[in-house]
Coordinates of C-alpha atoms in Angstrom, one line a residue:
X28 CA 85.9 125.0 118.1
X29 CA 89.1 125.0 115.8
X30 CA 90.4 122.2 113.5
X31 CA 93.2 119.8 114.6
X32 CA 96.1 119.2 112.9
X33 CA 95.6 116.4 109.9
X34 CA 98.9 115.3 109.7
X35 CA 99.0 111.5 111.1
X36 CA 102.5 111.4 111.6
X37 CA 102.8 113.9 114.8
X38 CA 101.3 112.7 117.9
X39 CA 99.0 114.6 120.1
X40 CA 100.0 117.5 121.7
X41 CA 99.3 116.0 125.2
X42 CA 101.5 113.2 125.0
X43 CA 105.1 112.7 125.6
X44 CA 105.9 112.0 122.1
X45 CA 103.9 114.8 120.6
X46 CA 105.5 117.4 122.6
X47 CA 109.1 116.0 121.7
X48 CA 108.6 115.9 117.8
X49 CA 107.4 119.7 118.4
X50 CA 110.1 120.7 119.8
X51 CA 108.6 122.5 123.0
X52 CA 110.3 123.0 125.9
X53 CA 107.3 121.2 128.2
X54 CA 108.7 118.0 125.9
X55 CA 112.0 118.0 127.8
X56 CA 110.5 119.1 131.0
X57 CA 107.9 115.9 130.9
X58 CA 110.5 113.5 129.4
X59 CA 113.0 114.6 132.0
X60 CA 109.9 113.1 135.0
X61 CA 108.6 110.4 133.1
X62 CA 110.1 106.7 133.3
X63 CA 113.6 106.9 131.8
X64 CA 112.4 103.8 129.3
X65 CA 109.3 105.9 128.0
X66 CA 111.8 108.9 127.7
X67 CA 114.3 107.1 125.8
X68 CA 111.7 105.7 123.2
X69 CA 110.3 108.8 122.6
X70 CA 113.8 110.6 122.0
X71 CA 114.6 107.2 120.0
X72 CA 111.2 107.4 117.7
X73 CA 112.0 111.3 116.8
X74 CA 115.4 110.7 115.4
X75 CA 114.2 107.9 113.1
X76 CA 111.9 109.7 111.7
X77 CA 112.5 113.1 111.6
X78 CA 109.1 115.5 112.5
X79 CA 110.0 118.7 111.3
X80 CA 107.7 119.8 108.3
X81 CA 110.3 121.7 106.9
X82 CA 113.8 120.2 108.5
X83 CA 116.0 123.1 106.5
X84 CA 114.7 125.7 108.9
X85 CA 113.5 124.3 111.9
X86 CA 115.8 123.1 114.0
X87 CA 115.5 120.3 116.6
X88 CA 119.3 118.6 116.9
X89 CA 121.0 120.9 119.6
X90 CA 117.1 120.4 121.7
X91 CA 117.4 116.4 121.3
X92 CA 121.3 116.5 121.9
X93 CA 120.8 117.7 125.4
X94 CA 117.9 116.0 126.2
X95 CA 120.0 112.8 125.0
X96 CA 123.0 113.8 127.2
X97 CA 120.5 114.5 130.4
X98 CA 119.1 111.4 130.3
X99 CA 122.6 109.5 129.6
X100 CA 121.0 107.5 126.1
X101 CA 123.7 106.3 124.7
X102 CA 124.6 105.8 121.4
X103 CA 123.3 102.4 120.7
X104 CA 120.0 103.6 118.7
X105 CA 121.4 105.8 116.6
X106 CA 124.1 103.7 115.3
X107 CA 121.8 101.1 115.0
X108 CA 119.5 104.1 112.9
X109 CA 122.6 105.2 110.7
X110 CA 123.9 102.0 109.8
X111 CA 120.7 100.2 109.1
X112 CA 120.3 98.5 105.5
X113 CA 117.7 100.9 104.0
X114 CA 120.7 103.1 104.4
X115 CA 122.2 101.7 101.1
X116 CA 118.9 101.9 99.2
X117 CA 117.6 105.7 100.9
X118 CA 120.3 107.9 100.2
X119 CA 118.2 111.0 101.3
X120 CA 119.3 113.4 103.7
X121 CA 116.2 113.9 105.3
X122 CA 116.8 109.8 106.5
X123 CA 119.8 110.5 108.6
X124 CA 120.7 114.3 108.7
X125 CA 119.2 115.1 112.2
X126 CA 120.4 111.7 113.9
X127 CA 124.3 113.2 112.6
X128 CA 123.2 116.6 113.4
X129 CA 122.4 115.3 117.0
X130 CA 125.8 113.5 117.3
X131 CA 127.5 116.8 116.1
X132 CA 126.2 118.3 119.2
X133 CA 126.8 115.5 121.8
X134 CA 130.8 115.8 119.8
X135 CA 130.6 119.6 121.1
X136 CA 129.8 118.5 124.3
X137 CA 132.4 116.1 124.6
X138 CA 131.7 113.1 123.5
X139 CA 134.1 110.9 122.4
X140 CA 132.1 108.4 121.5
X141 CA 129.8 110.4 118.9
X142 CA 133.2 111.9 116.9
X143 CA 134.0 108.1 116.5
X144 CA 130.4 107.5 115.1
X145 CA 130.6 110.8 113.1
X146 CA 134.1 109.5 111.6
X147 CA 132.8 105.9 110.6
X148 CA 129.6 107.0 109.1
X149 CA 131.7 108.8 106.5
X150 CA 133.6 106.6 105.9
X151 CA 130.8 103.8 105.6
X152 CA 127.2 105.5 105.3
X153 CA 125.4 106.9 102.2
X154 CA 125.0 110.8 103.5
X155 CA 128.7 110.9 104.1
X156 CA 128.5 114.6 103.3
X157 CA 126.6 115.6 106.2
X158 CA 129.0 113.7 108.8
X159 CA 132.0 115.2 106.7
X160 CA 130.5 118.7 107.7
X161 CA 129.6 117.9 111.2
X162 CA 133.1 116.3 111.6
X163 CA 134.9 119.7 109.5
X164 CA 133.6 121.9 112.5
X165 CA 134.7 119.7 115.2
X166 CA 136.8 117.2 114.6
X167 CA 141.1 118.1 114.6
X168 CA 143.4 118.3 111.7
X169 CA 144.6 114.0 112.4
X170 CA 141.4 112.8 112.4
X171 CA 139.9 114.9 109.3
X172 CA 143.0 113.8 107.5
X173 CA 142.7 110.1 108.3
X174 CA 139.3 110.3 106.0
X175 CA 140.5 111.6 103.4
X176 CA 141.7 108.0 101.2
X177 CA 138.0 106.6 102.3
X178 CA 136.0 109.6 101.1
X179 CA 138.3 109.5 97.6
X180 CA 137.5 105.7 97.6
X181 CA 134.0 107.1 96.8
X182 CA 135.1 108.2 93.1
X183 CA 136.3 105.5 91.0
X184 CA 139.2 106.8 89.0
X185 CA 137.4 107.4 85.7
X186 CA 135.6 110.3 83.6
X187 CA 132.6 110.2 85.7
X188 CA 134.4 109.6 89.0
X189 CA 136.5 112.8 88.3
X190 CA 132.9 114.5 87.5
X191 CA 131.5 113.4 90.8
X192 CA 134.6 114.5 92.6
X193 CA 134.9 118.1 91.1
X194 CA 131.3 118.8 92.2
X195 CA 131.8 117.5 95.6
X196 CA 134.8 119.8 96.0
X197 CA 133.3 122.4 94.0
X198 CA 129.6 121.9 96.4
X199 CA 131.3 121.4 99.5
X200 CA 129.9 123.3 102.4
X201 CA 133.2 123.3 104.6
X202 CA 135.9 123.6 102.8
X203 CA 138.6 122.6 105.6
X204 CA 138.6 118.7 104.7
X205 CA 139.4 119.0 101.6
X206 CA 141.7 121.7 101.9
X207 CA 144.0 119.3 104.4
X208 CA 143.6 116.6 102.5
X209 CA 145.1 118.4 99.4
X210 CA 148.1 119.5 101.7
X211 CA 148.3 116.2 103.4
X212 CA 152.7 115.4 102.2
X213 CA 151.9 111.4 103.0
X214 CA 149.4 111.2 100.1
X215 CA 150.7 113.4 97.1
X216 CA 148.7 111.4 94.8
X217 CA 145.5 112.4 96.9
X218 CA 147.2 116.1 96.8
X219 CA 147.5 115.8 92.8
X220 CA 143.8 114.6 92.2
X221 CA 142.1 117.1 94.6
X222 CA 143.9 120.2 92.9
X223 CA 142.7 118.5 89.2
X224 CA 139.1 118.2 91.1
X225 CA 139.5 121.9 92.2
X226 CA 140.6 122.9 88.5
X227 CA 137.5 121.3 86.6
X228 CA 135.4 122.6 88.5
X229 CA 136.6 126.5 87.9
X230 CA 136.8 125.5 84.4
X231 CA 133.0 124.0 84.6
X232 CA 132.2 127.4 86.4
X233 CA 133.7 129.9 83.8
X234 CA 132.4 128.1 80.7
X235 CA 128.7 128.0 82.1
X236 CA 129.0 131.8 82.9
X237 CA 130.3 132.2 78.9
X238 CA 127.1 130.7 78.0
X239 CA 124.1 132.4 79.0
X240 CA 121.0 131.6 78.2
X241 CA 119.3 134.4 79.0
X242 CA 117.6 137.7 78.2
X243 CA 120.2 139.8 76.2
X244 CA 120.7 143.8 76.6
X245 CA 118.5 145.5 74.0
X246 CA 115.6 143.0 74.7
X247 CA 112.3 144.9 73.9
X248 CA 109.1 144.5 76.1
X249 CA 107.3 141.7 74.1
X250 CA 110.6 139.7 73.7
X251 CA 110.8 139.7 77.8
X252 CA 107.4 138.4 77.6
X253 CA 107.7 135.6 74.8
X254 CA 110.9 134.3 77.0
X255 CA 108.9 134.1 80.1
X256 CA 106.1 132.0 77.9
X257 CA 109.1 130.1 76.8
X258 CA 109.2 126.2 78.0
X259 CA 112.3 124.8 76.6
X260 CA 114.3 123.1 78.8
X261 CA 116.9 123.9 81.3
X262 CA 120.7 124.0 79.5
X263 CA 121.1 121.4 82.2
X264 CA 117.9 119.4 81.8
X265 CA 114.5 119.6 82.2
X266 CA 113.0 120.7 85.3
X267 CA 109.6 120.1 86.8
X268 CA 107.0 121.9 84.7
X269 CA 105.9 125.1 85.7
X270 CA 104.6 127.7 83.9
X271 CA 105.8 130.7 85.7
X272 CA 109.3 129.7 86.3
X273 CA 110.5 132.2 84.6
X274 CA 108.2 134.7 86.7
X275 CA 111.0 136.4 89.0
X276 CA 113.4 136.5 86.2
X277 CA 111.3 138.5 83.9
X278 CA 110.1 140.7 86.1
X279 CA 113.3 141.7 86.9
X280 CA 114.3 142.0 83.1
X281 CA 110.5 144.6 82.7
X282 CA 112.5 147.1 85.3
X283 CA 115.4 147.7 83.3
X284 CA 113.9 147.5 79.7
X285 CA 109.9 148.5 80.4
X286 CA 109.0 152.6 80.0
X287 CA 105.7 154.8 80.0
X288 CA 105.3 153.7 76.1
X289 CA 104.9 150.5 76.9
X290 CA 102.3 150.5 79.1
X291 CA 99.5 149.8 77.3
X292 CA 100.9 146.6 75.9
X293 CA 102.2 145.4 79.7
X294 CA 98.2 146.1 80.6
X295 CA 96.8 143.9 77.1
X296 CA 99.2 141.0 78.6
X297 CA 98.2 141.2 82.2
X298 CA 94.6 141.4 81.2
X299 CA 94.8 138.4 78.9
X300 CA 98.0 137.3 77.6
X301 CA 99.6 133.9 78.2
X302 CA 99.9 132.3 81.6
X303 CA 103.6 133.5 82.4
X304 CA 103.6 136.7 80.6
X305 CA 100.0 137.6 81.9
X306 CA 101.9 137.0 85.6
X307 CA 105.2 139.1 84.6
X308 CA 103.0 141.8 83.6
X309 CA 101.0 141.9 86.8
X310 CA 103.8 141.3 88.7
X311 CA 105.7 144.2 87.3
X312 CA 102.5 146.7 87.3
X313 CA 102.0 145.6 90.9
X314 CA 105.6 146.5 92.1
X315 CA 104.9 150.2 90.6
X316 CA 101.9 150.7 91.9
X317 CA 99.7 151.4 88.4
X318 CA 96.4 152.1 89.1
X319 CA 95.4 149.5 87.0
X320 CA 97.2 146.6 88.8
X321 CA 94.8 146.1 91.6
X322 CA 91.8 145.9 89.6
X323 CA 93.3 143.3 87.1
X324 CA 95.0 141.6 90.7
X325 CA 91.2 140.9 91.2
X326 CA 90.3 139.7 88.0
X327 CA 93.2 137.3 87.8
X328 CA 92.5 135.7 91.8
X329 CA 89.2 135.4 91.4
X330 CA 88.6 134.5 87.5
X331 CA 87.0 130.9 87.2
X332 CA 89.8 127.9 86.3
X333 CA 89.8 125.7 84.0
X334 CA 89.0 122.3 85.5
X335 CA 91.2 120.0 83.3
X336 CA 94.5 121.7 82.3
X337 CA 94.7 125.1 85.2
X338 CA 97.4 127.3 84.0
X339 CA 95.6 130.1 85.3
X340 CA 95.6 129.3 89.0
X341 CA 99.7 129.5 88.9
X342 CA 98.3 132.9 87.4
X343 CA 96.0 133.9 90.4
X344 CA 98.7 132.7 93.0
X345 CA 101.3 134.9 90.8
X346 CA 98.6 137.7 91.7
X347 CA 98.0 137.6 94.8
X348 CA 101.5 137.3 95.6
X349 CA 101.8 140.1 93.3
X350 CA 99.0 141.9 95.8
X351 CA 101.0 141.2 98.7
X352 CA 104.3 143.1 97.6
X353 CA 102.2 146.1 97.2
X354 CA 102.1 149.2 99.5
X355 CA 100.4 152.7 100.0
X356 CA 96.9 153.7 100.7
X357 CA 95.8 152.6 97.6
X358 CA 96.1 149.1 98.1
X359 CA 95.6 149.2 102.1
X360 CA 92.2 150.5 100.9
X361 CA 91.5 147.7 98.5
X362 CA 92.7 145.2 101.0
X363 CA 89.8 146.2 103.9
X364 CA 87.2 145.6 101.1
X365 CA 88.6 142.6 99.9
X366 CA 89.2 141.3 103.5
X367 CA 85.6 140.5 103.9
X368 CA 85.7 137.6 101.6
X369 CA 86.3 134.0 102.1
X370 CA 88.4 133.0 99.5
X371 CA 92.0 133.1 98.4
X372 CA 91.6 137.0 97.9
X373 CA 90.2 137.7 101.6
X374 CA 93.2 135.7 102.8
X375 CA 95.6 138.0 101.0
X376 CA 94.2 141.0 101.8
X377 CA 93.7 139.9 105.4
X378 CA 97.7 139.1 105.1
X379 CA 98.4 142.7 104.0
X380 CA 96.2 144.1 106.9
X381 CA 98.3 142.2 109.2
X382 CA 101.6 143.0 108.0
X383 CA 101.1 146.9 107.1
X384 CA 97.6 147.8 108.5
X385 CA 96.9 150.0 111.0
X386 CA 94.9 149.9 115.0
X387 CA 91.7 150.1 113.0
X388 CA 92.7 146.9 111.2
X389 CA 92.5 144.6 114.0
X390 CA 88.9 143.1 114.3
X391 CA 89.4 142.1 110.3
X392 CA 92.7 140.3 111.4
X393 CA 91.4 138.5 114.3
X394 CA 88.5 137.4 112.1
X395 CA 90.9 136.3 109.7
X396 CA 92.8 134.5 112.2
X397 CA 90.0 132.7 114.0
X398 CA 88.8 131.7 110.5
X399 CA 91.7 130.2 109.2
X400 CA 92.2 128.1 112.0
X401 CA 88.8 127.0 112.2
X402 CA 89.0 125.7 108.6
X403 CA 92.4 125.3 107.6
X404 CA 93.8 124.0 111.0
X405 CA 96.9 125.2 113.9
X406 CA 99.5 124.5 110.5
X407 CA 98.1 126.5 107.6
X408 CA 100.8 128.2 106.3
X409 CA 98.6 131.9 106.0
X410 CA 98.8 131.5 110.0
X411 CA 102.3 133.2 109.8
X412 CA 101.5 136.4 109.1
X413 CA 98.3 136.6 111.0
X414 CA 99.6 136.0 114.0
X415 CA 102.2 138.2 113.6
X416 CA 99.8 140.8 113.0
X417 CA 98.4 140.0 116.1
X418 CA 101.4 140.7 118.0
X419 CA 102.0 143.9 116.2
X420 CA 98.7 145.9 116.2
X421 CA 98.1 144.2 120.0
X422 CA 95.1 142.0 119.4
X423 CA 94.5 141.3 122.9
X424 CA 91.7 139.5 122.5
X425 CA 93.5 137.4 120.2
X426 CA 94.8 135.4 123.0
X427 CA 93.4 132.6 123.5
X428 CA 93.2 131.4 119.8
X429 CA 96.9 132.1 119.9
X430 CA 97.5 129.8 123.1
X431 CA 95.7 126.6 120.7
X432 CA 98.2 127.7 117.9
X433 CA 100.9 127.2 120.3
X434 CA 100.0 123.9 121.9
X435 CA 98.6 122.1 118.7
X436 CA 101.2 123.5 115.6
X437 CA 103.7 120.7 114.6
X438 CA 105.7 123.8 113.4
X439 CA 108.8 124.9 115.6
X440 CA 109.0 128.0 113.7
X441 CA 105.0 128.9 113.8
X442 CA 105.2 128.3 117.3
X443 CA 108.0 130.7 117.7
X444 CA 105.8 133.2 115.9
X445 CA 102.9 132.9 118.3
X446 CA 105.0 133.2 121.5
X447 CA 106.0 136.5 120.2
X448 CA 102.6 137.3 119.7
X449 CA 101.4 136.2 122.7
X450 CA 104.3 138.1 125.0
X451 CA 102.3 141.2 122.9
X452 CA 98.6 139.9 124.1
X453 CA 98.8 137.8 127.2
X454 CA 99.2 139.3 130.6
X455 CA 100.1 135.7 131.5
X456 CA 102.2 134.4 129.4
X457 CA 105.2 136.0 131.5
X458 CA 104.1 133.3 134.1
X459 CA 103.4 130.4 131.6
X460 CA 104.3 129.8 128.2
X461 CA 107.3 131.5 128.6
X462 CA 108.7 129.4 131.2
X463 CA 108.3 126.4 129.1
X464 CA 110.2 128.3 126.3
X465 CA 113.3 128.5 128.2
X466 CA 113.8 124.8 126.6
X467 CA 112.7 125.3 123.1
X468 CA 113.9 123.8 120.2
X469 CA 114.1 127.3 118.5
X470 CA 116.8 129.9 119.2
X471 CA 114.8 132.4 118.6
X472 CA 112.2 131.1 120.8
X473 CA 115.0 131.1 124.0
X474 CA 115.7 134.4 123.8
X475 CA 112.5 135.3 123.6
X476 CA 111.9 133.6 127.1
X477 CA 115.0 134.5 128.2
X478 CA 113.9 138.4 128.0
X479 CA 110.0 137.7 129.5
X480 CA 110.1 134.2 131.8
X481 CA 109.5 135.8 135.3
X482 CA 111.5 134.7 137.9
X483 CA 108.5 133.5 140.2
X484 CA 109.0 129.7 138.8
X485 CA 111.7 128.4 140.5
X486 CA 113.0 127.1 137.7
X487 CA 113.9 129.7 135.6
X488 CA 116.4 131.3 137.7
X489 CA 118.5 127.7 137.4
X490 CA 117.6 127.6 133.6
X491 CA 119.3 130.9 132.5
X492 CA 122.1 130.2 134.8
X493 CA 122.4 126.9 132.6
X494 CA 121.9 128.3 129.7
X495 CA 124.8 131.1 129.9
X496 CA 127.4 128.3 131.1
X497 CA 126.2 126.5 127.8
X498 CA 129.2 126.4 125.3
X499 CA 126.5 125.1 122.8
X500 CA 124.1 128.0 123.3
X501 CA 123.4 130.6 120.9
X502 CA 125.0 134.0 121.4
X503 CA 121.4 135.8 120.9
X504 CA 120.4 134.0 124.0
X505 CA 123.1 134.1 126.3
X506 CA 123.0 137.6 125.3
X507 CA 119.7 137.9 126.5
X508 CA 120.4 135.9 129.5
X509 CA 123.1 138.2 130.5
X510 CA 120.9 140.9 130.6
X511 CA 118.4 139.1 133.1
X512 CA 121.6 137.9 135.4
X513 CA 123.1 140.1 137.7
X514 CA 126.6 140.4 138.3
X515 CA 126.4 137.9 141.6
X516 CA 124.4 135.6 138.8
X517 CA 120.9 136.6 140.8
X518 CA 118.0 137.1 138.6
X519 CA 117.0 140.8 138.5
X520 CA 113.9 140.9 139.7
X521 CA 110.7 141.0 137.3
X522 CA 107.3 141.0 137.2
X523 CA 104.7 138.3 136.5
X524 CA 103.4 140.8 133.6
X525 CA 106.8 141.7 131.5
X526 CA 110.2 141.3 131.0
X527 CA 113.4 143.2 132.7

């Protein structure tokens, strides 16, 4: 009925592995019962090679931590991971980042032996950064201060050394190392290079905020325009091409420079001006609602592209993203006609149903979802605001396409969605998937158990009590647990159909 996921690197949903790199609680829950050498290979595979499809904002290191610390691992396959040769030759984070988040946690929890790990990959190992920040949070004033000669070791003592330094202090997401080693009385020579570190890069500040580069006051419409059309390079290089890059910018520059006079030229370069001023235009008539915007919104998305050199589809993206900003009746109107369609434009305007429609909007948002997961699969990004719409306008009948979102996505965060959406839909998800989010990878995701998982799985009454007594926990979740604990630490007593 729906289309599976295409990506070859996540295993299916039924099997051990699967369930782990998705973060869902049943992963822990099945790992936890299966042979501990099946577990352990599983738990291994997933910090090797990290899952996540977008490891900035789904989060999986505090979930493998304690599944690591339940089933006593050790620390063998990580080191082994972390120090392995390709280390010197793939200096990406994304290689080791969740393997030293992972040992930040098990640090937390007490483990000696991870802090030792987390000190000698800093010392040694190519994304020293990362362990530096895991170690600045948790390790004690000695041992921080002990690093400090190997981490300057890193930055030979010439002009591009002392570059490299001043944006590592400048960059530096936790200040506190290098704030004790600049205090640190048995190294004043380390002292005296930080502070010239900390000085060059103020100065490198200051003289890049002295040198702007862009729009300048007294800037008319059409120069706004021709400086969004502009693709001259960065003043620090060139970036990737794109065409609109300027998009946001210029926009921004329209507000404060654009009025009533110069609407008709703002309209001439929306309709057919240059790729990037033809998208500030309809970007900034969209944000005020002109009544012209949603008519050229639909020329732009659905205007045939050029099949060799496509500037124009950045242009009908920059529409329709345009389109999705909007509000009022006016476009609410436009987007239950559009929403019929199948293309790019009946997705947007099935988004914009979702999001700010109303009861009567329903059957074109189900149909929306149920078609984008027929064709584009359980990961499509346009799922996100679908299913939220689901949840909002109450889509009962929404629930079992929801349930296959939840099992199959290889998204933490989309699955997080859809349990929300399905606590709206499902009479049983009280009883079911909600049990199984008391171990999610995703905060969010907890608490959201934490507030519906009914107390008639034996289970859950052990899990909240674990979760509050976790120093680790989030304080969303505990404070959600609190709510379902009473004072004797006795679940209050729920029903199978909704929360406390």
């Amino acid at each position: 009925m729906f289309a599976d996921s295409v990506d070859s690197d996540i295993a299916p949903s039924g099997t051990l592995l699967g369930l782990l790199q998705r973060g869902r609680g049943d992963g822990t829950l099945y790992a936890l019962a299966a042979p501990r050498a099946e577990a352990l290979a599983a738990l291994s595979h997933c910090l090797r090679c990290d899952p996540r499809r977008d490891w900035q904002i789904e989060h999986r290191s505090l979930y493998y931590a304690r599944l690591h610390r339940d089933l006593d691992a050790g620390l063998g396959a990580i080191e082994e991971h972390l120090f392995d040769p390709a280390d010197l030759v793939d200096t990406a984070e994304e290689r080791t980042g969740l393997a030293l988040s992972v040992l930040g946690h098990l640090a937390s929890y007490g483990d000696r032996g991870a802090l030792l790990l987390l000190r000698r990959y800093a010392e040694r190992g190519a994304n020293w950064r990362w362990a530096l920040d895991e170690l600045a949070v948790r390790d004690d004033d000695a041992g921080l201060r002990a690093l400090g000669p190997a981490v300057l070791a890193r930055f030979p003592e010439t002009p591009e050394g002392d570059a490299e330094l001043a944006e590592a202090v400048r960059d530096a997401y936790e200040p506190r190392p290098w704030r004790l080693w600049s205090e640190d009385p048995d190294r004043p020579g380390q002292a005296e290079r930080i502070g010239r570190a900390r000085e060059a890069g103020s100065f490198d500040r200051w003289r890049r905020q002295m040198r702007p580069t862009g729009p300048r006051p007294g800037w008319s419409v059409r120069e706004v325009l021709h400086w969004a059309q502009d693709d001259g390079p960065f003043p620090s290089g060139p970036p990737p091409r794109d065409p609109l890059r300027r998009e946001a910018a210029a926009a921004r520059c329209l507000a404060a420079v654009a009025g009533p006079d110069d609407r008709p030229e703002l309209l001439a370069a929306a309709r057919s001006g240059p790729a990037a001023a033809r998208a500030v235009a309809l970007r900034h008539l969209a944000e005020r609602g002109d009544p012209a915007a949603l008519d050229l919104i639909e020329a732009a998305a659905t205007e045939p592209a050029d099949p060799v050199e496509d500037p124009h589809a950045a242009v009908a993206r920059s529409a329709l993203a345009a389109f999705s900003r909007m509000r009022g009746a006016a476009a609410l109107e436009r987007a239950r006609r559009w929403a019929r369609r199948e293309d790019a434009l009946g997705s947007a305007a099935a988004e914009l149903l979702a999001c700010h429609g109303g009861p009567e909007d329903a059957d074109a948002v189900l149909a929306a979802l149920r078609r984008t997961v027929r064709t584009a699969g359980p990961d499509a990004a346009a799922l996100r605001p679908l299913v939220d719409g689901t949840g909002r306008l109450a889509v009962h009948c929404a629930a079992p396409v929801l349930r296959h979102v939840y099992r199959e996505t290889a998204s933490s965060q989309l699955r997080g969605l859809t349990a929300r959406a399905l606590a709206a839909t499902d009479p049983s998800f009280a009883a079911g998937f909600a049990v199984e989010c008391l171990w999610d990878c995703e905060e969010s995701t907890r608490e959201l158990a934490a507030r519906h998982a009914a107390t008639g799985d034996s289970r859950v009454v052990e899990r909240l009590r674990r979760l509050a007594a976790d120093p680790a926990e989030e304080e969303g979740v505990q404070s959600a647990v609190r709510g379902r604990l009473g004072p004797g630490g006795s679940a209050v007593s729920i029903s199978v159909g909704g929360s406390a």
